[in-house]
PDB file of C-alpha atoms in Angstrom:
ATOM      1  CA  UNK U   1     -32.951  -1.140  -4.681  1.00  0.00           C
ATOM      2  CA  UNK U   2     -29.710  -2.716  -4.655  1.00  0.00           C
ATOM      3  CA  UNK U   3     -27.280  -1.468  -1.971  1.00  0.00           C
ATOM      4  CA  UNK U   4     -23.343  -2.029  -2.947  1.00  0.00           C
ATOM      5  CA  UNK U   5     -21.290  -1.657   0.027  1.00  0.00           C
ATOM      6  CA  UNK U   6     -17.478  -2.943   0.424  1.00  0.00           C
ATOM      7  CA  UNK U   7     -16.560  -5.290   3.785  1.00  0.00           C
ATOM      8  CA  UNK U   8     -13.501  -5.829   5.336  1.00  0.00           C
ATOM      9  CA  UNK U   9     -13.438  -9.665   5.514  1.00  0.00           C
ATOM     10  CA  UNK U  10     -13.465 -12.301   2.810  1.00  0.00           C
ATOM     11  CA  UNK U  11     -10.056 -11.027   1.292  1.00  0.00           C
ATOM     12  CA  UNK U  12      -8.949 -13.903  -0.367  1.00  0.00           C
ATOM     13  CA  UNK U  13      -7.614 -13.196  -3.716  1.00  0.00           C
ATOM     14  CA  UNK U  14      -7.510  -9.804  -3.119  1.00  0.00           C
ATOM     15  CA  UNK U  15      -4.235  -8.221  -4.500  1.00  0.00           C
ATOM     16  CA  UNK U  16      -2.565  -4.836  -3.320  1.00  0.00           C
ATOM     17  CA  UNK U  17      -0.139  -2.831  -4.680  1.00  0.00           C
ATOM     18  CA  UNK U  18       1.450   0.074  -2.179  1.00  0.00           C
ATOM     19  CA  UNK U  19       3.419   2.840  -4.284  1.00  0.00           C
ATOM     20  CA  UNK U  20       5.556   4.936  -1.408  1.00  0.00           C
ATOM     21  CA  UNK U  21       7.439   7.918  -1.955  1.00  0.00           C
ATOM     22  CA  UNK U  22      11.026   7.690  -0.512  1.00  0.00           C
ATOM     23  CA  UNK U  23      11.266  11.849  -0.023  1.00  0.00           C
ATOM     24  CA  UNK U  24      10.400  12.397   3.559  1.00  0.00           C
ATOM     25  CA  UNK U  25      10.637   8.594   4.730  1.00  0.00           C
ATOM     26  CA  UNK U  26      10.485   9.470   7.934  1.00  0.00           C
ATOM     27  CA  UNK U  27       6.704  10.190   7.494  1.00  0.00           C
ATOM     28  CA  UNK U  28       5.817   7.930   4.859  1.00  0.00           C
ATOM     29  CA  UNK U  29       7.704   4.806   6.631  1.00  0.00           C
ATOM     30  CA  UNK U  30       5.389   5.283   9.422  1.00  0.00           C
ATOM     31  CA  UNK U  31       2.220   5.380   7.127  1.00  0.00           C
ATOM     32  CA  UNK U  32       3.488   2.077   5.492  1.00  0.00           C
ATOM     33  CA  UNK U  33       4.057   0.465   8.624  1.00  0.00           C
ATOM     34  CA  UNK U  34       0.164   1.899   9.802  1.00  0.00           C
ATOM     35  CA  UNK U  35      -0.883   0.631   6.447  1.00  0.00           C
ATOM     36  CA  UNK U  36       0.433  -2.922   6.582  1.00  0.00           C
ATOM     37  CA  UNK U  37      -0.699  -3.220  10.068  1.00  0.00           C
ATOM     38  CA  UNK U  38      -4.249  -2.568   9.036  1.00  0.00           C
ATOM     39  CA  UNK U  39      -3.925  -4.924   6.096  1.00  0.00           C
ATOM     40  CA  UNK U  40      -2.588  -7.762   8.265  1.00  0.00           C
ATOM     41  CA  UNK U  41      -4.939  -7.515  10.627  1.00  0.00           C
ATOM     42  CA  UNK U  42      -7.951  -7.649   8.521  1.00  0.00           C
ATOM     43  CA  UNK U  43      -6.329 -11.005   7.082  1.00  0.00           C
ATOM     44  CA  UNK U  44      -4.000  -9.761   4.266  1.00  0.00           C
ATOM     45  CA  UNK U  45      -0.563 -11.669   4.183  1.00  0.00           C
ATOM     46  CA  UNK U  46       1.893  -8.891   4.640  1.00  0.00           C
ATOM     47  CA  UNK U  47       4.811 -11.029   4.918  1.00  0.00           C
ATOM     48  CA  UNK U  48       7.933 -10.688   2.812  1.00  0.00           C
ATOM     49  CA  UNK U  49       6.718 -13.878   0.668  1.00  0.00           C
ATOM     50  CA  UNK U  50       3.058 -12.369   0.024  1.00  0.00           C
ATOM     51  CA  UNK U  51       1.594 -12.985  -2.923  1.00  0.00           C
ATOM     52  CA  UNK U  52      -1.069 -10.865  -1.910  1.00  0.00           C
ATOM     53  CA  UNK U  53       0.761  -7.646  -1.479  1.00  0.00           C
ATOM     54  CA  UNK U  54       3.607  -5.665  -3.510  1.00  0.00           C
ATOM     55  CA  UNK U  55       5.495  -2.571  -2.827  1.00  0.00           C
ATOM     56  CA  UNK U  56       7.064  -0.199  -4.721  1.00  0.00           C
ATOM     57  CA  UNK U  57       9.097   2.722  -4.024  1.00  0.00           C
ATOM     58  CA  UNK U  58       9.648   6.068  -5.818  1.00  0.00           C
ATOM     59  CA  UNK U  59      12.039   8.734  -5.263  1.00  0.00           C
ATOM     60  CA  UNK U  60       8.540  11.298  -4.513  1.00  0.00           C
ATOM     61  CA  UNK U  61       5.132  12.077  -4.402  1.00  0.00           C
ATOM     62  CA  UNK U  62       5.370  13.589  -8.072  1.00  0.00           C
ATOM     63  CA  UNK U  63       6.554  10.081  -9.268  1.00  0.00           C
ATOM     64  CA  UNK U  64       3.816   8.229  -7.526  1.00  0.00           C
ATOM     65  CA  UNK U  65       1.051   8.761 -10.657  1.00  0.00           C
ATOM     66  CA  UNK U  66       3.633   7.294 -13.149  1.00  0.00           C
ATOM     67  CA  UNK U  67       4.162   3.838 -10.942  1.00  0.00           C
ATOM     68  CA  UNK U  68       0.291   3.518  -9.749  1.00  0.00           C
ATOM     69  CA  UNK U  69      -0.653   3.324 -13.300  1.00  0.00           C
ATOM     70  CA  UNK U  70       1.779   0.718 -14.577  1.00  0.00           C
ATOM     71  CA  UNK U  71       0.793  -1.483 -11.293  1.00  0.00           C
ATOM     72  CA  UNK U  72      -3.187  -0.668 -11.947  1.00  0.00           C
ATOM     73  CA  UNK U  73      -2.749  -1.187 -16.021  1.00  0.00           C
ATOM     74  CA  UNK U  74      -0.935  -4.408 -15.147  1.00  0.00           C
ATOM     75  CA  UNK U  75      -4.063  -6.262 -14.466  1.00  0.00           C
ATOM     76  CA  UNK U  76      -2.530  -7.800 -11.295  1.00  0.00           C
ATOM     77  CA  UNK U  77      -3.882  -5.701  -8.519  1.00  0.00           C
ATOM     78  CA  UNK U  78      -7.205  -4.779  -7.482  1.00  0.00           C
ATOM     79  CA  UNK U  79      -6.474  -1.802  -5.719  1.00  0.00           C
ATOM     80  CA  UNK U  80      -3.407   0.419  -5.415  1.00  0.00           C
ATOM     81  CA  UNK U  81      -2.552   2.464  -2.368  1.00  0.00           C
ATOM     82  CA  UNK U  82      -0.300   5.486  -2.868  1.00  0.00           C
ATOM     83  CA  UNK U  83       1.559   6.865  -0.011  1.00  0.00           C
ATOM     84  CA  UNK U  84       3.610  10.044   0.396  1.00  0.00           C
ATOM     85  CA  UNK U  85       4.384  13.152   2.466  1.00  0.00           C
ATOM     86  CA  UNK U  86       4.592  16.473   0.715  1.00  0.00           C
ATOM     87  CA  UNK U  87       5.372  19.523   3.714  1.00  0.00           C
ATOM     88  CA  UNK U  88       4.982  22.943   2.478  1.00  0.00           C
ATOM     89  CA  UNK U  89       8.398  24.934   2.445  1.00  0.00           C
ATOM     90  CA  UNK U  90       9.284  28.562   1.110  1.00  0.00           C
ATOM     91  CA  UNK U  91       8.624  28.205  -2.518  1.00  0.00           C
ATOM     92  CA  UNK U  92       5.683  27.215  -4.953  1.00  0.00           C
ATOM     93  CA  UNK U  93       7.179  23.881  -5.249  1.00  0.00           C
ATOM     94  CA  UNK U  94       4.920  22.275  -2.756  1.00  0.00           C
ATOM     95  CA  UNK U  95       1.820  23.341  -4.901  1.00  0.00           C
ATOM     96  CA  UNK U  96       2.935  22.107  -7.967  1.00  0.00           C
ATOM     97  CA  UNK U  97       3.954  18.677  -6.545  1.00  0.00           C
ATOM     98  CA  UNK U  98       0.632  18.376  -4.909  1.00  0.00           C
ATOM     99  CA  UNK U  99      -1.708  19.555  -7.683  1.00  0.00           C
ATOM    100  CA  UNK U 100       0.199  17.048 -10.115  1.00  0.00           C
ATOM    101  CA  UNK U 101       0.183  13.905  -7.835  1.00  0.00           C
ATOM    102  CA  UNK U 102      -3.473  14.623  -6.764  1.00  0.00           C
ATOM    103  CA  UNK U 103      -4.701  14.927 -10.359  1.00  0.00           C
ATOM    104  CA  UNK U 104      -2.254  12.071 -11.691  1.00  0.00           C
ATOM    105  CA  UNK U 105      -3.472   9.651  -9.185  1.00  0.00           C
ATOM    106  CA  UNK U 106      -7.213  10.679  -9.481  1.00  0.00           C
ATOM    107  CA  UNK U 107      -6.653  10.037 -13.492  1.00  0.00           C
ATOM    108  CA  UNK U 108      -5.068   6.544 -12.965  1.00  0.00           C
ATOM    109  CA  UNK U 109      -8.270   5.327 -10.866  1.00  0.00           C
ATOM    110  CA  UNK U 110     -10.658   6.754 -13.751  1.00  0.00           C
ATOM    111  CA  UNK U 111      -8.174   5.760 -16.746  1.00  0.00           C
ATOM    112  CA  UNK U 112      -7.804   1.991 -15.216  1.00  0.00           C
ATOM    113  CA  UNK U 113     -11.170   1.424 -13.417  1.00  0.00           C
ATOM    114  CA  UNK U 114      -8.658   0.206 -10.673  1.00  0.00           C
ATOM    115  CA  UNK U 115      -9.279   2.176  -6.988  1.00  0.00           C
ATOM    116  CA  UNK U 116      -6.503   4.211  -6.483  1.00  0.00           C
ATOM    117  CA  UNK U 117      -5.907   5.145  -2.684  1.00  0.00           C
ATOM    118  CA  UNK U 118      -4.768   8.940  -2.279  1.00  0.00           C
ATOM    119  CA  UNK U 119      -2.342   8.671   1.001  1.00  0.00           C
ATOM    120  CA  UNK U 120      -0.830  11.746   0.224  1.00  0.00           C
ATOM    121  CA  UNK U 121      -0.013  13.890   3.165  1.00  0.00           C
ATOM    122  CA  UNK U 122      -0.291  17.561   2.479  1.00  0.00           C
ATOM    123  CA  UNK U 123       0.916  19.579   5.599  1.00  0.00           C
ATOM    124  CA  UNK U 124       2.450  22.717   6.497  1.00  0.00           C
ATOM    125  CA  UNK U 125       5.088  21.527   8.591  1.00  0.00           C
ATOM    126  CA  UNK U 126       6.826  18.087   9.681  1.00  0.00           C
ATOM    127  CA  UNK U 127       4.818  18.607  13.060  1.00  0.00           C
ATOM    128  CA  UNK U 128       1.910  18.461  11.410  1.00  0.00           C
ATOM    129  CA  UNK U 129       2.880  15.140   9.017  1.00  0.00           C
ATOM    130  CA  UNK U 130       4.334  13.260  12.140  1.00  0.00           C
ATOM    131  CA  UNK U 131       1.043  13.640  13.857  1.00  0.00           C
ATOM    132  CA  UNK U 132      -0.641  12.232  11.230  1.00  0.00           C
ATOM    133  CA  UNK U 133       1.763   9.761  10.358  1.00  0.00           C
ATOM    134  CA  UNK U 134       1.624   8.268  14.058  1.00  0.00           C
ATOM    135  CA  UNK U 135       2.151  10.986  17.054  1.00  0.00           C
ATOM    136  CA  UNK U 136      -1.501  11.297  17.130  1.00  0.00           C
ATOM    137  CA  UNK U 137      -3.167   8.600  15.100  1.00  0.00           C
ATOM    138  CA  UNK U 138      -1.783   7.161  11.868  1.00  0.00           C
ATOM    139  CA  UNK U 139      -3.340   7.715   8.697  1.00  0.00           C
ATOM    140  CA  UNK U 140      -1.454   4.587   6.888  1.00  0.00           C
ATOM    141  CA  UNK U 141      -4.444   2.567   8.584  1.00  0.00           C
ATOM    142  CA  UNK U 142      -7.277   4.531   7.075  1.00  0.00           C
ATOM    143  CA  UNK U 143      -5.630   4.522   4.082  1.00  0.00           C
ATOM    144  CA  UNK U 144      -5.505   0.593   4.208  1.00  0.00           C
ATOM    145  CA  UNK U 145      -8.971   0.266   5.141  1.00  0.00           C
ATOM    146  CA  UNK U 146      -9.620   2.659   2.663  1.00  0.00           C
ATOM    147  CA  UNK U 147      -8.281  -0.052   0.100  1.00  0.00           C
ATOM    148  CA  UNK U 148      -9.971  -3.012   1.525  1.00  0.00           C
ATOM    149  CA  UNK U 149     -13.607  -1.256   1.138  1.00  0.00           C
ATOM    150  CA  UNK U 150     -13.073  -0.350  -2.352  1.00  0.00           C
ATOM    151  CA  UNK U 151     -11.595  -3.434  -3.432  1.00  0.00           C
ATOM    152  CA  UNK U 152     -14.371  -5.117  -1.842  1.00  0.00           C
ATOM    153  CA  UNK U 153     -16.719  -2.933  -3.122  1.00  0.00           C
ATOM    154  CA  UNK U 154     -15.512  -3.277  -6.867  1.00  0.00           C
ATOM    155  CA  UNK U 155     -16.442  -7.147  -6.512  1.00  0.00           C
ATOM    156  CA  UNK U 156     -19.408  -6.548  -5.427  1.00  0.00           C
ATOM    157  CA  UNK U 157     -20.721  -4.071  -8.279  1.00  0.00           C
ATOM    158  CA  UNK U 158     -22.485  -5.445 -11.486  1.00  0.00           C
ATOM    159  CA  UNK U 159     -20.084  -6.185 -14.169  1.00  0.00           C
ATOM    160  CA  UNK U 160     -20.646  -4.247 -17.305  1.00  0.00           C
ATOM    161  CA  UNK U 161     -21.333  -6.044 -20.248  1.00  0.00           C
ATOM    162  CA  UNK U 162     -19.755  -5.529 -23.678  1.00  0.00           C
TER     163      UNK U 162
END
């Protein structure tokens, strides 16, 4: 029996793209900080000169899948992290954005074979979003860990022969 697991070490050569929504940037900026802190503490170069990490900003969570698709299909990255925050309002807009963002991000992973981490907070209030982005804990850190684990796991899986 073979057992495959991702690791959080030996990350040389792992290239990561982060696609982050500018809408609700009070929240998404904190998620990005937590994510970069995690990646940096695990040996990923997060400096401005990094050749291991790139960050792309998009207007909102609805636009995350398109840019994630472009980056994942480029062959340059082994994992893509999407960061966003959709906060429920008084209209059904929340439901539309969440549904399309989640379906789109999942499709990118399936279509490209590149792991795409779903780091989109979906909350009822700004307070809940802020709690998940640093007041109580920072889920950005968890998204960074998921990216490292999935990038490593994908390397460990057997190659498919044509």
